[in-house]
Amino acid sequence: MIYSTEVKEMCPVLQGVHHGAAPIPEEAKWVKAKEVKDISGYTHGIGWCAPQQGACKLSLNVKDGVIQEALVETIGCSGMTHSAAMAAEILPGLTILEALNTDLVCDAINTAMRELFLQIVYGRSQSAFSEGGLQIGAGLEDLGKGNRSMVGTTYGTLSKGPRYLDLTEGYITQLALDEEGAIIGYKYLNFGKMMDFIKAGDAPEEALKKASGQYGRIDDAAKLIDPRKE
């Protein structure tokens, strides 16, 4: 340890008030985090790339400072999906400090890691008050049945109005319109469920039928349209 001449010439003064780290909530415990291994929790965060052309939702399950589970969801950039594949290999097994200082290939994923780091070291995790935290595998629960990201994709123009393309339920196959042309419902196909049915032995036609559904006032529709063609 090297001290400047000015510091060497100072006289010592007692540090009277020093309470240490403030306790943060972690998995139903109050923890004074002093080292990386003191950090546990499950949390989500969003990152974006420098030109803001794409975004990443990152979910991490951290136990004793080490990432045990990572869910990487990306949208808006074709290269980002391949970066996500690499990040899913890189993240598990790293401490959160290592992950913060590791190149996760894509700007958006790196930014998401930074945001999650801030959340979790300040005790802002989703599992702050869950005794024992969340089990490894909790990330898959975010995806629902079929293990597919929930993506909302809608489009609209002034001259032709809105089009629903993908919503939580899945791929929109038809929009239901009333007499005035307003959307009053839609039919959809859940690709995750369809693939599960096919893998279970159903014929593709039967699987497609079983994985299809509808929402809203379909029976009252004056017209059904394909939102991608009509």
C-alpha angles and dihedrals in degrees: 000000000000120000127195119242090250092057093045090057093052121101117235119260122193118250095228104176117045120135097174126227119353112248116253127198113256123171094329094316132100108232132187097213113211101151136032091254089063091069123094133156149104119250147153132223142173127232133184135199124248096261088041092234095132142020139211130208109204125191121190133186108202124189120184091343096308124109107238098171136022131186115191118191121177138182139180103031129070094208091052093066090061090045088054090056090057093044091055088058095044104046107057110085096024123111113242089251091053091048091051090056097040123098104244090190098242130067092225094052091046090050091049089052090053092051092048091048090056092047097049100043089051092051095250095131127136089241098048092121100028111109109239091003124248123320121252103269095047089117091066090057088067088063097053125205113349092027095252128142115254104242128181115203120174132161135192144175131195093237099044105024131221132340124194108212106165129006135168092283092055143254112004110231100175139011120216115221129192126221091282093049096254119143111254100165147335145223119230145185121220104213094192093056092043092055091047090054092048092049088050089058105267119141112252092248092052092044091051091051094048093047094050125095144156139228131200133009099336093151091056094052118127089196140011118209137184102240092209097053111021 
